Short mmCIF file of C-alpha atoms in Angstrom, two decimals:
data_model
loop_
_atom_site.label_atom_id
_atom_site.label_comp_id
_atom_site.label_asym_id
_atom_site.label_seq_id
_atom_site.Cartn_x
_atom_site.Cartn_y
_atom_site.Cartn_z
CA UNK C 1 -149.62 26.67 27.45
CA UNK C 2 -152.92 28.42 27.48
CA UNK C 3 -155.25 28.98 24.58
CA UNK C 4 -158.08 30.84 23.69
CA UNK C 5 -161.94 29.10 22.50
CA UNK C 6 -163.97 29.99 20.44
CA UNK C 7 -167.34 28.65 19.62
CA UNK C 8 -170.63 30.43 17.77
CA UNK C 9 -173.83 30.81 19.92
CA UNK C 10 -176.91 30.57 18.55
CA UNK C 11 -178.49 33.91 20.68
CA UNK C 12 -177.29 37.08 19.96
CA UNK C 13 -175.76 39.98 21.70
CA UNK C 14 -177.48 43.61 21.64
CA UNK C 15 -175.48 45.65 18.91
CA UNK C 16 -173.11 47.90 21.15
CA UNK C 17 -171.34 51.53 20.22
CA UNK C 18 -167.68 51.92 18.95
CA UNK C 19 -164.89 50.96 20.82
CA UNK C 20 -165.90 51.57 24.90
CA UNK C 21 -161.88 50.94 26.47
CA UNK C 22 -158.81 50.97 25.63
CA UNK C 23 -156.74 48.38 24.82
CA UNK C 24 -153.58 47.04 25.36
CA UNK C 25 -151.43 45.02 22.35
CA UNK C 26 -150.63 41.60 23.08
CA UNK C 27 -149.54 38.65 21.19
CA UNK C 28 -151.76 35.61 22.95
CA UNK C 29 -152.01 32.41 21.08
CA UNK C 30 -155.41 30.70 21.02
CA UNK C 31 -157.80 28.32 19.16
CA UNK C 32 -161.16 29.55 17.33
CA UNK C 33 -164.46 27.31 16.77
CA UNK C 34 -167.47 27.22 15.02
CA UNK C 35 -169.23 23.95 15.28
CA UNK C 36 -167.05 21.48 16.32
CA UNK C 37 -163.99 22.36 14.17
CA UNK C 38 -161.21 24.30 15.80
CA UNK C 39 -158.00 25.98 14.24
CA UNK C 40 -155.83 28.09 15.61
CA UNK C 41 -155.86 31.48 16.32
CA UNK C 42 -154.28 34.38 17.41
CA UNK C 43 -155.31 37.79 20.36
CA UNK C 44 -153.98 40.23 19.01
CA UNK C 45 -155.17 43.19 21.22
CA UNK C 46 -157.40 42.95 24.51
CA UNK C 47 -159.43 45.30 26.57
CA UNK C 48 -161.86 44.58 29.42
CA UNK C 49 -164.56 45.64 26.67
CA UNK C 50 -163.41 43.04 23.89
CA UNK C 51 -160.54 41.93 22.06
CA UNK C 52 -159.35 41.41 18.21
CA UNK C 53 -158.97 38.21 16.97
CA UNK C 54 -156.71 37.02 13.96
CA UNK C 55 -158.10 33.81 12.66
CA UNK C 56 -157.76 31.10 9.78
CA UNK C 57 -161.19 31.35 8.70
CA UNK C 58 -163.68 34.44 8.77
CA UNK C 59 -165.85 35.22 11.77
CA UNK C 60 -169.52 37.04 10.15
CA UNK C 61 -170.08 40.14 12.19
CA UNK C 62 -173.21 39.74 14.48
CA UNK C 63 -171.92 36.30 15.33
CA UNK C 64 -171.93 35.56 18.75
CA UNK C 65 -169.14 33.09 19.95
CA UNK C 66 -167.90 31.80 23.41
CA UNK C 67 -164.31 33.10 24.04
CA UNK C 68 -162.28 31.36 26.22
CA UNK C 69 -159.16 33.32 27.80
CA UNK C 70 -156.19 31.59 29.67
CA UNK C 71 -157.04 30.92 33.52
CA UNK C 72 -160.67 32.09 32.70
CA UNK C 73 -163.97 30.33 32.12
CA UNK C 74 -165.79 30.94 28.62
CA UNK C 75 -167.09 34.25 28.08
CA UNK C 76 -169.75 35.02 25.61
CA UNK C 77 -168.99 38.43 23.16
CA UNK C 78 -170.41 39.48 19.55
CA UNK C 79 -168.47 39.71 16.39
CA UNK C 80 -168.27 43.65 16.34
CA UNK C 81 -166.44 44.04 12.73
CA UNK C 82 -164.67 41.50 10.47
CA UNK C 83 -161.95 42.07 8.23
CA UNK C 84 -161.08 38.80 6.10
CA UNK C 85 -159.60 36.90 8.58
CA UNK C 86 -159.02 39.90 11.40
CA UNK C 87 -162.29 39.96 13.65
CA UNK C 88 -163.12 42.50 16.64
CA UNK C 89 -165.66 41.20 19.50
CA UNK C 90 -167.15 42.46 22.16
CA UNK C 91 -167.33 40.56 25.30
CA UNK C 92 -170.99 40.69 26.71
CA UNK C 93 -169.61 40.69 30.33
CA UNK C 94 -166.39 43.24 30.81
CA UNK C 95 -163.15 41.48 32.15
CA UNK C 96 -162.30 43.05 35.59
CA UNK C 97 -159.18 45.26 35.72
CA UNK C 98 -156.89 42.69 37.82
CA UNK C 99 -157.84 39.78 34.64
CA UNK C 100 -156.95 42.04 31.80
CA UNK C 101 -153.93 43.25 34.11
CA UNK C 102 -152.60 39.38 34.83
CA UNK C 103 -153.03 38.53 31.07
CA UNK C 104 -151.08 41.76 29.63
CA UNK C 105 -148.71 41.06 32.23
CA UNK C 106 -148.00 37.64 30.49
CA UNK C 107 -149.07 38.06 27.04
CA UNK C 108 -148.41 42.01 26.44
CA UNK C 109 -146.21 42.77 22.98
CA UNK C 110 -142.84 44.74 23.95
CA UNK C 111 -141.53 46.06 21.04
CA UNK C 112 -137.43 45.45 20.82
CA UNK C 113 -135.46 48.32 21.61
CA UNK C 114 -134.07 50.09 18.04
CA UNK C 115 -130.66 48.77 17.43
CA UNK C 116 -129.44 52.81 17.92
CA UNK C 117 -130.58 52.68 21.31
CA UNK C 118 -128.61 49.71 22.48
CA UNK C 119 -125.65 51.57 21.30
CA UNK C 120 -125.93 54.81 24.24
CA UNK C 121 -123.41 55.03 26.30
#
């Protein structure tokens, strides 16, 4: 199985804009750090801009971690917002097209069909 990394950086990224792609819902399990202590974590949505992360302990905006993706070397990206334990980054260098593609492909969130539907004729 394939996790995700996270570690803080010491430099920091240039504050960016709002939200510059769209992005797709997954469910992608993963692991968060900050000095040497790791817990898991959870990708809840990605783009090739950035992704939200759902963590066990906060992430202070401005932060700038390492994310690691499955099948992908660390990437570093800047806590954009935090919510409690919910945190939005932005990755400093964009994912191309065919990564985020590969990754939705295995990780993207398909809601189940509503019981009514299964039920057409």
């Amino acid at each position: 199985m394939f996790s995700v990394q996270i570690s803080l950086v010491q430099n920091a990224i240039k504050a960016g804009g709002r939200r510059s792609a769209a992005r797709s819902e997954v469910q992608m399990p993963g692991r968060v750090g900050d000095q040497g202590i790791r817990s898991v974590c959870r990708i809840s949505d990605l783009s090739i801009a950035g992704a939200r992360l759902e963590t066990y302990q906060a992430l202070p905006p401005h932060s700038v971690v390492m994310v690691t993706l499955p099948g992908q070397p660390p990437r570093r990206a800047r806590i954009v917002w935090s919510d409690d334990y919910t945190a939005g980054c932005a990755f400093e260098e964009p994912l191309s097209e065919a990564v985020l593609d590969q990754l939705v492909a295995i990780y993207g969130f398909v809601p189940a069909l509503p019981e009514i539907a299964m039920f057409r004729a």
